[in-house]
Coordinates of C-alpha atoms in Angstrom, one line a residue:
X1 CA 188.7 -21.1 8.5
X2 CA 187.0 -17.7 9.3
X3 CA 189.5 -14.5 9.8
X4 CA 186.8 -12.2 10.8
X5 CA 184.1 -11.0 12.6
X6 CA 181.5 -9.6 10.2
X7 CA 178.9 -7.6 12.1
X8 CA 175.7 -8.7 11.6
X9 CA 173.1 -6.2 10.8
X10 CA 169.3 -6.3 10.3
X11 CA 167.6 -5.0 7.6
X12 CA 166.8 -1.3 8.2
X13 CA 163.2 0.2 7.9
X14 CA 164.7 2.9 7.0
X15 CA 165.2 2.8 3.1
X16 CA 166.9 5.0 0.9
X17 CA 165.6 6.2 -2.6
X18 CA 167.0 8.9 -5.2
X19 CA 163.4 10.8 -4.5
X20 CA 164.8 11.4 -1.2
X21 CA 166.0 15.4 0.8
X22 CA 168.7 13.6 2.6
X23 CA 170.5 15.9 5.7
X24 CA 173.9 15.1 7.2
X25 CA 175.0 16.5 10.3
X26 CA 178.1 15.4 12.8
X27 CA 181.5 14.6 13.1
X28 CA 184.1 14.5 9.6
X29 CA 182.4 10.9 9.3
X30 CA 178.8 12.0 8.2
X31 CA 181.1 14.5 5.7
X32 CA 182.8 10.6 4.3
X33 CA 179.3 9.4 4.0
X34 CA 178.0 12.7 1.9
X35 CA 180.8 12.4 -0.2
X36 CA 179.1 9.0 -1.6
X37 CA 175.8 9.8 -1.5
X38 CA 176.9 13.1 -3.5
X39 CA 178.6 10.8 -6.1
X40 CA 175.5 8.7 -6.9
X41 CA 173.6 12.1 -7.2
X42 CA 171.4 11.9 -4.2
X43 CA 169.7 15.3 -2.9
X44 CA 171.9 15.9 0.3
X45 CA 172.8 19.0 2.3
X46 CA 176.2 18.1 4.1
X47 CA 177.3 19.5 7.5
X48 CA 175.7 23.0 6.5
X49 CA 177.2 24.5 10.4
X50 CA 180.5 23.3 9.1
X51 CA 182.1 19.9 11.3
X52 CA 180.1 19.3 14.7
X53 CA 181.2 16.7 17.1
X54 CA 179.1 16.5 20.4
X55 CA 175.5 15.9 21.2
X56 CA 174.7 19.6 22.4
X57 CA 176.4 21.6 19.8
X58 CA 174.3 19.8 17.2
X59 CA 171.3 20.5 19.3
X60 CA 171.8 24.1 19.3
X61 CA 172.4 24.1 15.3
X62 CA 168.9 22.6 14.7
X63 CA 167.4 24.9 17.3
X64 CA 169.2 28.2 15.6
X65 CA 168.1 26.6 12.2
X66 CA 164.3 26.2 13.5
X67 CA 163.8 29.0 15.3
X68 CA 164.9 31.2 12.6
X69 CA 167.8 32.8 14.4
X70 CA 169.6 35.7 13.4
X71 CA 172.8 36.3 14.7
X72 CA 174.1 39.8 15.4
X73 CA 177.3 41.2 15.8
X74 CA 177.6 41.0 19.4
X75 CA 176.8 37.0 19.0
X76 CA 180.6 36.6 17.4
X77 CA 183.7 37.3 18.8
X78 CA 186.8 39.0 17.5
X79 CA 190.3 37.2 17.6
X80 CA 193.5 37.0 15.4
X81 CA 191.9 39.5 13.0
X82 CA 188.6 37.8 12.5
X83 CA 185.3 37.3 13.6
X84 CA 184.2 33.9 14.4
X85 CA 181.0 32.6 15.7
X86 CA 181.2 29.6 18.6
X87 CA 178.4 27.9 16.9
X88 CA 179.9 27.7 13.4
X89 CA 183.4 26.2 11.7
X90 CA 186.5 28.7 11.0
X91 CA 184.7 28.4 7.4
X92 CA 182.4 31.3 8.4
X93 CA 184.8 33.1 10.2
X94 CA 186.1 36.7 8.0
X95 CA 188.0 39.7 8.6
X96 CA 184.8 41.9 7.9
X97 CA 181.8 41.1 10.3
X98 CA 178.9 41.7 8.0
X99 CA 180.4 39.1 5.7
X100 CA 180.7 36.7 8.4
X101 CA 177.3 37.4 9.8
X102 CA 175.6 36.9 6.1
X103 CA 177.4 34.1 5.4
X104 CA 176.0 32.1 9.1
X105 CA 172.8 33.9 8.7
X106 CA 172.0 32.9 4.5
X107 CA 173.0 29.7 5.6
X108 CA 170.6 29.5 8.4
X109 CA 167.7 30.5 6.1
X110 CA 168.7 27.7 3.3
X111 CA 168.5 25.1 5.9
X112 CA 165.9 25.6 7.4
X113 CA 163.8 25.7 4.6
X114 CA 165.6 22.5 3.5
X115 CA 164.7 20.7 6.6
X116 CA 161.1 21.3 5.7
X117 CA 161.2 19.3 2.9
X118 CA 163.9 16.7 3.9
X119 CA 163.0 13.2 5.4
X120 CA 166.3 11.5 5.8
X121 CA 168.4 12.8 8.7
X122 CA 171.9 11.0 9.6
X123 CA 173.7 12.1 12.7
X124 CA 177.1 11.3 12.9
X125 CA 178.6 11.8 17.1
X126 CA 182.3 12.0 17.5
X127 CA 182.6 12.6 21.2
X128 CA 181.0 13.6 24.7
X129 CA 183.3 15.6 25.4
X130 CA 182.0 19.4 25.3
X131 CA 183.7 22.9 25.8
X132 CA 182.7 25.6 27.9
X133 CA 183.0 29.1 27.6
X134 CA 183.5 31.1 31.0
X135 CA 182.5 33.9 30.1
X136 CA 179.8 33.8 27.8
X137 CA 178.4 30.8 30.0
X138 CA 178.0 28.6 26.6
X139 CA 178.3 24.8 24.9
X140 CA 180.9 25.8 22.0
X141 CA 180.9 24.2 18.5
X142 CA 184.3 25.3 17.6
X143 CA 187.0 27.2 20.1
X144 CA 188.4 28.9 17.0
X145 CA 192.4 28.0 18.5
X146 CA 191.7 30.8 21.3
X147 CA 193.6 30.4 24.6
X148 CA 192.7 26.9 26.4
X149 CA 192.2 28.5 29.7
X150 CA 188.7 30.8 28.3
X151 CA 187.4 27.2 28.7
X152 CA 186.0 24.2 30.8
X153 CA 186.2 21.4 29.2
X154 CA 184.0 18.1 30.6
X155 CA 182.3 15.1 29.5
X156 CA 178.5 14.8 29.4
X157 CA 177.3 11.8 31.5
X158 CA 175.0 9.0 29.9
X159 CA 171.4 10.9 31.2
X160 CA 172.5 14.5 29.6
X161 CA 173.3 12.7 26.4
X162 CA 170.2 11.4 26.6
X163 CA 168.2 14.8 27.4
X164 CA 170.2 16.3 24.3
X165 CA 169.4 13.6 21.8
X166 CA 166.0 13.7 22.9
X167 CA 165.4 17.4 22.1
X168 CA 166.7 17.0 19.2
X169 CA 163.9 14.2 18.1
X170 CA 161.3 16.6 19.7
X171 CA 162.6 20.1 18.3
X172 CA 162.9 18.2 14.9
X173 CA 160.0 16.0 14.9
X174 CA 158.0 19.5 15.5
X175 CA 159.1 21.2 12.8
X176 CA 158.8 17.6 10.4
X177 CA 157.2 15.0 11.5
X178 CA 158.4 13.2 8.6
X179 CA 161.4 13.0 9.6
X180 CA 163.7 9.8 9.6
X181 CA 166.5 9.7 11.6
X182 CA 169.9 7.4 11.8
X183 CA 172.2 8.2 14.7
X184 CA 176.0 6.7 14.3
X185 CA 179.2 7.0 16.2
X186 CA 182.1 8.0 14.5
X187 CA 185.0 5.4 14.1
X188 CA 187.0 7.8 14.6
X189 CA 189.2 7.3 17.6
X190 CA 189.5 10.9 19.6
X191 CA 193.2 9.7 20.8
X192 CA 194.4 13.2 22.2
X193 CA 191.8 12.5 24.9
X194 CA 194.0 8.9 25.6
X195 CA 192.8 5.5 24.8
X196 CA 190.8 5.2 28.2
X197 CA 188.8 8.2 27.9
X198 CA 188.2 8.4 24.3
X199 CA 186.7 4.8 25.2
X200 CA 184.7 5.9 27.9
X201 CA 183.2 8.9 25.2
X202 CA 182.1 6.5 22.9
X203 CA 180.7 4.4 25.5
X204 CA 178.4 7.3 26.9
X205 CA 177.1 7.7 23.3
X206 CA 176.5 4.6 22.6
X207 CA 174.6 3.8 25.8
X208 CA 172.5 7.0 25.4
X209 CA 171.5 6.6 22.1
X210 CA 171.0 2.6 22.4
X211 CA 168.6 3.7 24.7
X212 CA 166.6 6.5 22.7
X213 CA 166.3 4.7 19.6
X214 CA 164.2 2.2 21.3
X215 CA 162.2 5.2 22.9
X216 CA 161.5 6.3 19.5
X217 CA 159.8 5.6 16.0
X218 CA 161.6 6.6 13.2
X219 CA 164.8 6.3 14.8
X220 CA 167.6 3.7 14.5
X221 CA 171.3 3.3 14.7
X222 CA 173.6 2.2 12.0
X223 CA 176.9 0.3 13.7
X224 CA 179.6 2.4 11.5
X225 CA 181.7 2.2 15.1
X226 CA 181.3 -1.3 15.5
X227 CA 182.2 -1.9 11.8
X228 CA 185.5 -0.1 12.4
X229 CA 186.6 -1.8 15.5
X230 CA 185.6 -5.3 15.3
X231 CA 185.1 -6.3 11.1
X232 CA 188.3 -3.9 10.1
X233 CA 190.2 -4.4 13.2
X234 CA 194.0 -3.9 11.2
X235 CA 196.1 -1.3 10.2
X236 CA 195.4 -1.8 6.6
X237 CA 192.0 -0.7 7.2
X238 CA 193.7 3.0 8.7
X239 CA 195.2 5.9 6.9
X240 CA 198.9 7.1 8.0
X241 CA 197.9 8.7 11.2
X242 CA 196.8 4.8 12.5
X243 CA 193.4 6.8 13.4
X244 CA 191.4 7.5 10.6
X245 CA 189.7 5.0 8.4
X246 CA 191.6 4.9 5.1
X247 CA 189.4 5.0 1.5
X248 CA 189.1 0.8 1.9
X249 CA 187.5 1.4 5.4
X250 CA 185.0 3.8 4.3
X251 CA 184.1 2.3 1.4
X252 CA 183.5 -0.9 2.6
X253 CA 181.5 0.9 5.4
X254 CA 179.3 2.6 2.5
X255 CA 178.5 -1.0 1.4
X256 CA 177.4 -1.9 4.5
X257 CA 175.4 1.1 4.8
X258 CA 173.6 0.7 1.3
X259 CA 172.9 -2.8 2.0
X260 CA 171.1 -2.4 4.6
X261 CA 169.5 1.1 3.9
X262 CA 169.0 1.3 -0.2
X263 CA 166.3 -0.3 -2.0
X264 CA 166.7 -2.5 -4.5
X265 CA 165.5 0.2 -6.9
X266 CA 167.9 2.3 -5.6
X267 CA 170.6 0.3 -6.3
X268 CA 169.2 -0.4 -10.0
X269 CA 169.6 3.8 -9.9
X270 CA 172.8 4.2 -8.6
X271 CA 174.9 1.9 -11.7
X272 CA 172.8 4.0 -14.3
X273 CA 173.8 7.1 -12.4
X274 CA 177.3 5.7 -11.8
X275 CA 177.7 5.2 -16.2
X276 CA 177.1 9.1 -16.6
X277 CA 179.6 9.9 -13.7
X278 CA 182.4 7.7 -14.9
X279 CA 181.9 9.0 -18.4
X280 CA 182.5 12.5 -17.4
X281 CA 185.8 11.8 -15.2
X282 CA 187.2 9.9 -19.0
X283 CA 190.0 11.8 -19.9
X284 CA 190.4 11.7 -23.3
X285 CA 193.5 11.5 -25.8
X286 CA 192.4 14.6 -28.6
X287 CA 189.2 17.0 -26.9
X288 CA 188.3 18.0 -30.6
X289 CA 188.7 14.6 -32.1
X290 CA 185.6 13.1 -33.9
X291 CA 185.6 9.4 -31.8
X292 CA 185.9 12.1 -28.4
X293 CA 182.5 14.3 -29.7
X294 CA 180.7 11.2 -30.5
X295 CA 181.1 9.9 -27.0
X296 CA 180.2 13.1 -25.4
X297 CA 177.0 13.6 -27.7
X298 CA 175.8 9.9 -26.5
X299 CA 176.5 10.6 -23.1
X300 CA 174.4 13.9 -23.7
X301 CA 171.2 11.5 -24.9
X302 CA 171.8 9.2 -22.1
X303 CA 171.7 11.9 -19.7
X304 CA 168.7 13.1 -21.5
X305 CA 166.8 9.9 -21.1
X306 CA 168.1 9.8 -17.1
X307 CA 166.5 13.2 -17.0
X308 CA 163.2 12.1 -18.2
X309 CA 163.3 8.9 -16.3
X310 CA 164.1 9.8 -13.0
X311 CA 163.1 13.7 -12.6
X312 CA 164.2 14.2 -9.0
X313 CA 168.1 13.6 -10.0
X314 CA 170.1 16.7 -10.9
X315 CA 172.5 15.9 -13.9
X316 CA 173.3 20.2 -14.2
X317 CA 177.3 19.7 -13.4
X318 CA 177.5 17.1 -15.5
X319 CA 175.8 18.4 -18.6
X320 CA 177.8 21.6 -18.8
X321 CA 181.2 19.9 -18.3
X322 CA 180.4 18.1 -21.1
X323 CA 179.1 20.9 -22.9
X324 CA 182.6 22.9 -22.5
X325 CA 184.1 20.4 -24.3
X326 CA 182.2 20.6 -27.9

């Protein structure tokens, strides 16, 4: 008897190696995926504009990030005793302006030049749904908690998601033409929005960048949505909140993922890297005992030998925890 409906993918062009600049950008899910791709010591920059969950405010990030943009104190605004730019998460908002400003404009500088090198993208959507500020006439990323009614808040139709996700291909494709992109929807149900209209958002994504990907070389989609409603289709599969995939959900979804996107190579890299990682989470019974400093001088050669093996893997973090422990 079958009690499920696996979704069926097809192996991606799109293949993953340790040698790789990987870039995440999007909704909390492309922060899940980082988190894993972090753990098996990929090269990845994660959500550097902070959480972004709509097709245009992801847009402009790139576009700031390419054109070299500085922002200036009249670019933020000043509310409950902070400064907070409408392109960036409350993590760049500060009491002192210059501090915010340095903070959104170092960060600007490092990813840019990141994106240079980098030629793995993964674009995470959460919703088409987009805020509006009246006055300043502009797509926000964040509305920083300030009174609903500075907004207008609408949904994109199926053509303007297109037009977005196409500049995106084109503003990035310019700046790298090496670039390799994979466009997902978040499983993450929007639910304040209702069950209707959270489904009609996801719809309008998924039609709009159904029909760019086949538009464009380089480009796929990668069914984390699909995955999430139809494969893990119970409650066991959620956290508390019933909305958010719990640690089984994603994980299983990372499987998916690296199936269809990793190399067999890869994979042969990720259990060697995984050895060194586990090591350094044991907790041992006596620090100074001679059995612990044995274990953490062999895990010190082994490193060594990862080191020299695969030269593109940073093993820094690991080698002065264990370090602080002689």
């Amino acid at each position: 008897m079958k009690f499920r409906t696996e979704i069926d993918i097809p192996k991606s062009e799109i293949q993953f190696e340790h040698s790789d600049n990987i870039l995440t950008l999007g909704s909390c899910f492309a922060e899940n995926i980082s988190k894993y791709f972090s753990y098996y010591k990929f090269n990845i920059l994660e959500n550097p504009f902070g959480v972004l969950y709509n097709p245009v405010s992801i847009y402009n990030s790139l576009k700031f990030t390419i054109e070299n943009k500085q922002f200036l104190k009249e670019d933020l605004i000043f509310d409950q005793s902070e400064y907070h730019s409408f392109f960036h998460h409350s993590d760049f908002s500060n009491h002192n302006y210059e501090a915010c400003l340095s903070n959104i404009n170092d960060n600007l500088l490092v990813t840019n030049e990141y994106l240079k090198e980098c030629n793995k993208l993964i674009i995470s959507f959460g919703t088409s749904y987009v805020f509006r500020h009246k006055e300043r006439n502009i797509i926000v990323s964040n509305c920083h908690k300030i009174p609903q009614n500075e907004f207008e808040r609408f949904r994109l139709t199926v053509d303007e998601t297109k037009d977005y996700l196409q500049k995106i291909i084109d503003t990035l494709k310019i700046h790298n033409s090496a670039l390799s992109i994979i466009f997902t929807v978040s499983p993450v149900r929007h639910w304040k929005d209702g069950a209707v209209d959270n489904q009609l958002s996801k719809s309008i994504l998924l039609l709009a960048i159904n029909e760019i990907v086949s538009k464009n070389n380089n480009c796929e989609y990668f069914p984390s949505y699909e995955i999430m409603m139809d494969d893990l289709r119970d409650y066991r599969f959620y956290a508390e909140d019933l909305i958010h995939p719990n640690k089984i959900a994603t994980d299983y979804i990372w499987e998916k993922f690296s199936e269809n996107h990793f190399t067999s190579e890869c994979f042969k890299v990720m259990n060697e890297v995984k050895k060194i990682v586990q090591a350094v989470m044991h907790k041992p019974r006596n620090l100074k005992s001679a059995v612990h400093l044995k274990f953490l001088d062999t895990q010190l050669k082994y490193i060594n030998e990862l080191s020299n093996k695969y030269v593109y893997i940073n093993f820094t973090d690991e080698i002065n925890f264990i370090k602080s422990q002689f």
